[in-house]
Short mmCIF file of C-alpha atoms in Angstrom, two decimals:
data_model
loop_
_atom_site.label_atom_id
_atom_site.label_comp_id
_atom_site.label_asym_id
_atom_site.label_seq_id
_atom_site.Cartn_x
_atom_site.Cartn_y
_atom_site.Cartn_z
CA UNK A 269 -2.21 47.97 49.96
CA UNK A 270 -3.99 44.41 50.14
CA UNK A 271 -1.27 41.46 50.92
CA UNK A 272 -0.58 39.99 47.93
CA UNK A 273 -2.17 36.38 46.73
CA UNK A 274 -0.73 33.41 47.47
CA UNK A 275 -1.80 29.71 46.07
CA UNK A 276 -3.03 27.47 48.49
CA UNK A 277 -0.49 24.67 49.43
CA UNK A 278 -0.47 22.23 46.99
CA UNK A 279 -2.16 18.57 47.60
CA UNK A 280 -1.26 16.56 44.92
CA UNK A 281 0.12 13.67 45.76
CA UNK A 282 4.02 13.03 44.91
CA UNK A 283 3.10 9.93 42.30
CA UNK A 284 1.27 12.13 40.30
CA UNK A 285 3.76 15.62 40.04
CA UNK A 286 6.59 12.75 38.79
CA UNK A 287 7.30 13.10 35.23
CA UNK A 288 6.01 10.55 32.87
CA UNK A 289 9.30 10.16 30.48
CA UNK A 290 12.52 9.33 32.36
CA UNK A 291 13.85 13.03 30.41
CA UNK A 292 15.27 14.91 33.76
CA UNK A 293 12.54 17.52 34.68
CA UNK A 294 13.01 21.02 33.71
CA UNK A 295 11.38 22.79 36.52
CA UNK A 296 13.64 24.60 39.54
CA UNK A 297 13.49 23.35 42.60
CA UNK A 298 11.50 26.18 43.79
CA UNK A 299 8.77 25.03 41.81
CA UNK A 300 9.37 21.62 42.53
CA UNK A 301 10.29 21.20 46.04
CA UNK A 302 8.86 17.16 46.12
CA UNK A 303 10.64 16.38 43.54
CA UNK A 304 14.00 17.67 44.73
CA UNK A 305 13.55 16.00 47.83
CA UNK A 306 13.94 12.71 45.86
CA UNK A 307 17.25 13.80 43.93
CA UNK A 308 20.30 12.02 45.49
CA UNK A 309 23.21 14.63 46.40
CA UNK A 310 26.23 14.22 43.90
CA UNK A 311 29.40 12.80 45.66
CA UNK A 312 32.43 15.09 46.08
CA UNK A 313 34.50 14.88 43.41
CA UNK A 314 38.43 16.76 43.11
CA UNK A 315 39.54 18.96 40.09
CA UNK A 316 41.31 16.01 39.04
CA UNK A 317 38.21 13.76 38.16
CA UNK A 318 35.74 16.17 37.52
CA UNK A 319 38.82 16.78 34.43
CA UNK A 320 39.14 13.43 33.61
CA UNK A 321 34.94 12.79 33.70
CA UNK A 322 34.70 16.05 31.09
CA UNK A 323 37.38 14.58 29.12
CA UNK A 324 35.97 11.27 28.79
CA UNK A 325 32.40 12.68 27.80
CA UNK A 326 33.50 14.84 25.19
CA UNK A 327 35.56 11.23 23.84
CA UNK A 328 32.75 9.63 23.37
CA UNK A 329 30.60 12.06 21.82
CA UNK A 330 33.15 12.15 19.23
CA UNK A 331 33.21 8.50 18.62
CA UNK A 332 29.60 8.18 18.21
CA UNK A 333 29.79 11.36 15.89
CA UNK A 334 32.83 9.44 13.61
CA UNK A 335 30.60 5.99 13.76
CA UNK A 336 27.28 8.03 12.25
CA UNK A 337 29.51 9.79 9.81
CA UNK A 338 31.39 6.10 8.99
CA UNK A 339 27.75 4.41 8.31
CA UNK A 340 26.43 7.30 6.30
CA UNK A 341 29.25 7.15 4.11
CA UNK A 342 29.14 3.34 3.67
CA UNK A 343 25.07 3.68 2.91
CA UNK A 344 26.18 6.56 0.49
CA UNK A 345 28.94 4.04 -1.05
CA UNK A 346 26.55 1.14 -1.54
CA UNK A 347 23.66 3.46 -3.05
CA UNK A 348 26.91 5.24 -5.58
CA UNK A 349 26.03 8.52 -3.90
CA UNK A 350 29.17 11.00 -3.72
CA UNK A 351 30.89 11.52 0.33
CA UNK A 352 30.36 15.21 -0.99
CA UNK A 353 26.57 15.12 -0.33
CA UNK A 354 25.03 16.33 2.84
CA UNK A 355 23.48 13.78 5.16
CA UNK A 356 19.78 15.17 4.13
CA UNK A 357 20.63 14.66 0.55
CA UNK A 358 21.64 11.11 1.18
CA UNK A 359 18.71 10.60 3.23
CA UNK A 360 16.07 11.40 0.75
CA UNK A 361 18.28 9.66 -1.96
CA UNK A 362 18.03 6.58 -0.22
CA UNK A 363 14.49 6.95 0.60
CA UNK A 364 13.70 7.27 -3.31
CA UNK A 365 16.07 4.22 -4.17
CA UNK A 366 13.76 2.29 -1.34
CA UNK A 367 10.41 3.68 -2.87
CA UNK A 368 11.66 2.41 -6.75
CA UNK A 369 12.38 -0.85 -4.78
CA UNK A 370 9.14 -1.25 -3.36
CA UNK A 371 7.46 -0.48 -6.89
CA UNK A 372 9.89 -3.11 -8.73
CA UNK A 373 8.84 -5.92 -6.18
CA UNK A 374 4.93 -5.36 -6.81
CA UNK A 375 6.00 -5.49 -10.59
CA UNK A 376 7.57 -8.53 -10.18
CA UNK A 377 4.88 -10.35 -9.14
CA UNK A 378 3.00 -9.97 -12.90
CA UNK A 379 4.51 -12.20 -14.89
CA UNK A 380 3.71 -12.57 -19.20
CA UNK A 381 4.55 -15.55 -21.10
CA UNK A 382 4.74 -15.66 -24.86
CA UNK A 383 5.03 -18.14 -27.96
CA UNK A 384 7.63 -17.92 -30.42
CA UNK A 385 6.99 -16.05 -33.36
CA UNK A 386 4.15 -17.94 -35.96
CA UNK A 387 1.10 -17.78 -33.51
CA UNK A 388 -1.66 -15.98 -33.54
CA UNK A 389 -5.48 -16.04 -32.04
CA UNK A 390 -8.65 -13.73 -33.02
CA UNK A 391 -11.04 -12.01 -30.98
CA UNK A 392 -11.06 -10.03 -27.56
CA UNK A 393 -8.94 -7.09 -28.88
CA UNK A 394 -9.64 -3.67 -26.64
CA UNK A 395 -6.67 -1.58 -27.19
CA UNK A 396 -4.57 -1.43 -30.16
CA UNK A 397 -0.70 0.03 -29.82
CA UNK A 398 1.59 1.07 -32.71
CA UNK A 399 5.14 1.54 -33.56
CA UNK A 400 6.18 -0.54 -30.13
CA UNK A 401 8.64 -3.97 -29.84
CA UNK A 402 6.95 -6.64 -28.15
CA UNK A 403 8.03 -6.46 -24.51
CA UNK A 404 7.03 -2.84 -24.33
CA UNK A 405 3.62 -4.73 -25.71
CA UNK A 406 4.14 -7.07 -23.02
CA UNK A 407 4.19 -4.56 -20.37
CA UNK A 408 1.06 -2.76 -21.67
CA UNK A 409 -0.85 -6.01 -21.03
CA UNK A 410 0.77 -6.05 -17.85
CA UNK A 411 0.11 -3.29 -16.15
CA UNK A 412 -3.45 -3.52 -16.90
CA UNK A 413 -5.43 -5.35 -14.95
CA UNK A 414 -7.85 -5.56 -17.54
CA UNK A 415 -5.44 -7.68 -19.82
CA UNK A 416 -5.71 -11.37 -19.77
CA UNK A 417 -3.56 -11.73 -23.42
CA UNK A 418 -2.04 -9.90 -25.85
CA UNK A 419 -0.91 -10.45 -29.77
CA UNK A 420 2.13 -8.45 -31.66
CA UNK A 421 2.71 -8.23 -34.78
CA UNK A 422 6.09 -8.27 -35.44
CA UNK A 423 6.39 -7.05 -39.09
CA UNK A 424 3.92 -4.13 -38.31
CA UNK A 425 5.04 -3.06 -34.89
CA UNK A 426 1.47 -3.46 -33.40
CA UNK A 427 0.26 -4.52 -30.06
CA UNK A 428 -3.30 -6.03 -29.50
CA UNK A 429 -4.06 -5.94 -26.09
CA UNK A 430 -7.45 -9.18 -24.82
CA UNK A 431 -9.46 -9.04 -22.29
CA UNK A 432 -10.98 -12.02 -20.31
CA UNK A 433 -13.33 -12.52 -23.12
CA UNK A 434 -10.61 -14.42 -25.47
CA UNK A 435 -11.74 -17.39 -26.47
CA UNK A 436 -9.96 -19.36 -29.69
CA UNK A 437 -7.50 -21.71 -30.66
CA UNK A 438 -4.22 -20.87 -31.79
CA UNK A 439 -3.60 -20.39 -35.76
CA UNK A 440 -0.77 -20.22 -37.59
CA UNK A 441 0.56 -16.72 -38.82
CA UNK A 442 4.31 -15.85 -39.62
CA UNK A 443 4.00 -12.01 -38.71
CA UNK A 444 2.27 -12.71 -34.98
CA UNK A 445 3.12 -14.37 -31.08
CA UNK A 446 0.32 -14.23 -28.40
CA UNK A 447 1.48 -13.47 -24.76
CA UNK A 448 -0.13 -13.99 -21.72
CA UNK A 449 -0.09 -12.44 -18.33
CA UNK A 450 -0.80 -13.51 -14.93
CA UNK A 451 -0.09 -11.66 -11.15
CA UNK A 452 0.71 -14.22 -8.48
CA UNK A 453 -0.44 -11.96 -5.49
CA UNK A 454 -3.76 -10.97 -7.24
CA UNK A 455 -6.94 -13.24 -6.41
CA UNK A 456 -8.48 -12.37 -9.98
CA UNK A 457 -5.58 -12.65 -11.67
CA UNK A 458 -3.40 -15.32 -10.19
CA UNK A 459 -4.86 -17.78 -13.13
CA UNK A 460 -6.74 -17.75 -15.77
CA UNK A 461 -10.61 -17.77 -14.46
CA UNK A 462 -13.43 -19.17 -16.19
CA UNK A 463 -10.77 -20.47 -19.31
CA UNK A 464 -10.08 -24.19 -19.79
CA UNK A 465 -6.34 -24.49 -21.84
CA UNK A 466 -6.35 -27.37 -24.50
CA UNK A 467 -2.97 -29.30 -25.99
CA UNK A 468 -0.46 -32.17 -25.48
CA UNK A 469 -1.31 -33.99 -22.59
CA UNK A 470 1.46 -35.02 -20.52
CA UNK A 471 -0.88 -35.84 -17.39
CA UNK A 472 -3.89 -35.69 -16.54
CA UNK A 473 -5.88 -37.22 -13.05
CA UNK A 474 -9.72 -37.66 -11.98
CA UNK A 475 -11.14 -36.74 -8.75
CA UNK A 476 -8.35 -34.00 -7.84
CA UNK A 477 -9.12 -31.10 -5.02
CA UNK A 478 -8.78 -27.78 -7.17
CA UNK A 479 -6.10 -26.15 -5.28
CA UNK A 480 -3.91 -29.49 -5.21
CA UNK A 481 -3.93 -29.48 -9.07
CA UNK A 482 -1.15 -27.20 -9.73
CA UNK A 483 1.13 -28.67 -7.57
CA UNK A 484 0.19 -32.43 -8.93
CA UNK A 485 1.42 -31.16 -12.52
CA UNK A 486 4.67 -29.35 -11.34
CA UNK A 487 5.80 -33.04 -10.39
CA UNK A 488 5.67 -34.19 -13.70
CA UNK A 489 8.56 -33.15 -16.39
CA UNK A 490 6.89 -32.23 -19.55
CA UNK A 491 4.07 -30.33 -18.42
CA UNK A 492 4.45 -26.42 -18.75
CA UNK A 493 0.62 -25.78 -17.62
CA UNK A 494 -2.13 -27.11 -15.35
CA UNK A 495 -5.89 -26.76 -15.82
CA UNK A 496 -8.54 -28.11 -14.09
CA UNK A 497 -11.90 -28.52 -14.82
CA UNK A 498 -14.80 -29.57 -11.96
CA UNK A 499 -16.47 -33.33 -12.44
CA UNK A 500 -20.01 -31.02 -12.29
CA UNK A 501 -19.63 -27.99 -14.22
CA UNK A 502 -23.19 -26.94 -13.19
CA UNK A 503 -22.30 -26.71 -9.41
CA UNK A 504 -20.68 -23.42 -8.64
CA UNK A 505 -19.28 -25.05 -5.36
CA UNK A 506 -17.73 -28.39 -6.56
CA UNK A 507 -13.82 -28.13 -5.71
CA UNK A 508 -13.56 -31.84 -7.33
CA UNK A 509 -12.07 -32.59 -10.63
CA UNK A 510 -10.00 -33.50 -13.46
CA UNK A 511 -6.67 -31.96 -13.25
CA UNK A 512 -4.67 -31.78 -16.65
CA UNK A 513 -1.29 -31.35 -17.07
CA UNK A 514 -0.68 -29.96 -20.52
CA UNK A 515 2.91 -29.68 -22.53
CA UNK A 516 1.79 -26.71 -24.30
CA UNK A 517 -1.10 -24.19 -25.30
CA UNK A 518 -2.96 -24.80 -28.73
CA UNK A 519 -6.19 -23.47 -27.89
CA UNK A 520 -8.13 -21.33 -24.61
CA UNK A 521 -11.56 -21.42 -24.30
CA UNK A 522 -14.48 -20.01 -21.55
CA UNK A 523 -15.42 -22.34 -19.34
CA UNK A 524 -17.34 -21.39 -16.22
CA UNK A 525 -15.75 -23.31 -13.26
CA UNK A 526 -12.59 -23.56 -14.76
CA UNK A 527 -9.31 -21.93 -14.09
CA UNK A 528 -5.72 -22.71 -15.38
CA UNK A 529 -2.13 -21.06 -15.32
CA UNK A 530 1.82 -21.59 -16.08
CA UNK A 531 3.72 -23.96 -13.66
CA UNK A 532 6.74 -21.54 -11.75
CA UNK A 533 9.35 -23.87 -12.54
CA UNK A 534 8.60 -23.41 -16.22
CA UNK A 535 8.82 -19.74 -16.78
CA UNK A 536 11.96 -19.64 -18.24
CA UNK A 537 10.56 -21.49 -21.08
CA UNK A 538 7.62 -18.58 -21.73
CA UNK A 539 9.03 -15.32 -20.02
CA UNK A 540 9.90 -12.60 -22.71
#
């Protein structure tokens, strides 16, 4: 019979047969001879302490077992989930509670503002809801991006959802409020675009930078809303203007260059 075949004797260098995770290699050292070569020899130890080091192991793999078991219980406690649960029920629990979270927060950054009851304003209606109060009507205009206003009719039940069209002034009706809706973190919705807001003027200032016009009008008491309209409507680029700071809405109207919105520190004042 032919000898039998042997490898050739290996080459590699010792660098590059090393692991590349500091996990202890699971190789013999048969098959690993180099690497063996590099182990240090464990130290004698008596009966006595090899006792006392098995003891002391097996300790603290039961304290970190009671500490994991102690801070899944308290997340269990704070999220009202019962101790009786398994640690995979918890888990995914928890993972839904932090996914409604999540969906809340976006939410919370679309906020609608609303008259009292006796207002009303024509035009711009694209969806028509019945048989609803009027935050559910609130939320409809909400959640659509589409929305820019919306009108309920209290005695009827029905919701009138406006797109960016609306254009009017406010009129009195008994049965009727008008809402509107904005979303901070949204570039085309964080004001109102293109819309110029008319009433009570509690200050108003020439030759103010765009951006700075909001924050000019939250200084002053009285004013609930900013607008701002450029000193040359016909240049798309002017960031120049006069900056109005307005007690309240009687009357929105297009305006190409324009934008307005609600001051923050007002809300409570319009939110539904």
């Amino acid at each position: 019979l032919p000898p039998p075949f042997l490898p050739p004797p290996r080459s590699t260098p010792l660098s590059a047969s090393m692991p590349s995770t500091s996990e202890p290699s699971t190789s013999s050292a048969q098959s690993s001879p180099s690497i063996t070569t590099l182990t240090r020899r464990a130290p004698h130890r008596t009966p006595e302490a090899s006792e006392y080091s098995s003891q002391l192991h097996h300790r603290q793999q039961h304290e970190e077992s009671v500490r994991a078991d102690k801070s899944a219980t308290v997340t269990a406690r704070f999220f009202g989930v019962n101790r009786g649960l398994s640690f995979g029920s918890r888990y995914l629990l928890i993972m839904n509670v932090i996914l409604l979270s999540s969906i809340r927060t976006s939410l919370a950054s679309v906020r609608c503002f609303n008259t009292e009851t006796g207002n009303s304003i024509e035009g711009a209606d694209y969806h028509r809801v019945r048989g609803v109060d009027h935050r559910t009507c609130a939320i409809e205009c909400r959640d659509d991006p589409s929305c820019l206003a919306f009108e309920y009719n209290v005695k009827e039940k029905l919701c009138f959802l406006k797109s960016r069209s609306l254009s009017g002034t406010l009129q009195k009706n008994d049965d009727t409020m008008v809402g509107f809706c904005l979303d901070e973190d949204d570039e085309q919705r964080d004001r109102f675009y293109n819309h110029e807001i008319d009433g009570p003027i509690a200050h108003e200032e020439p030759d103010v930078e765009g951006e700075d016009c909001r924050a000019l009008c939250m200084s002053k008491d009285k004013a609930t809303i900013y607008s701002w309209t450029p000193a040359d409507p016909e240049d798309d680029e002017s960031s120049v203007g006069l900056c109005k700071c307005i007690e309240s809405i009687k009357s929105i109207s297009l305006n190409f260059n324009t934008y307005s919105g609600f001051l923050p520190q007002k809300r409570h004042k319009f939110r539904f």
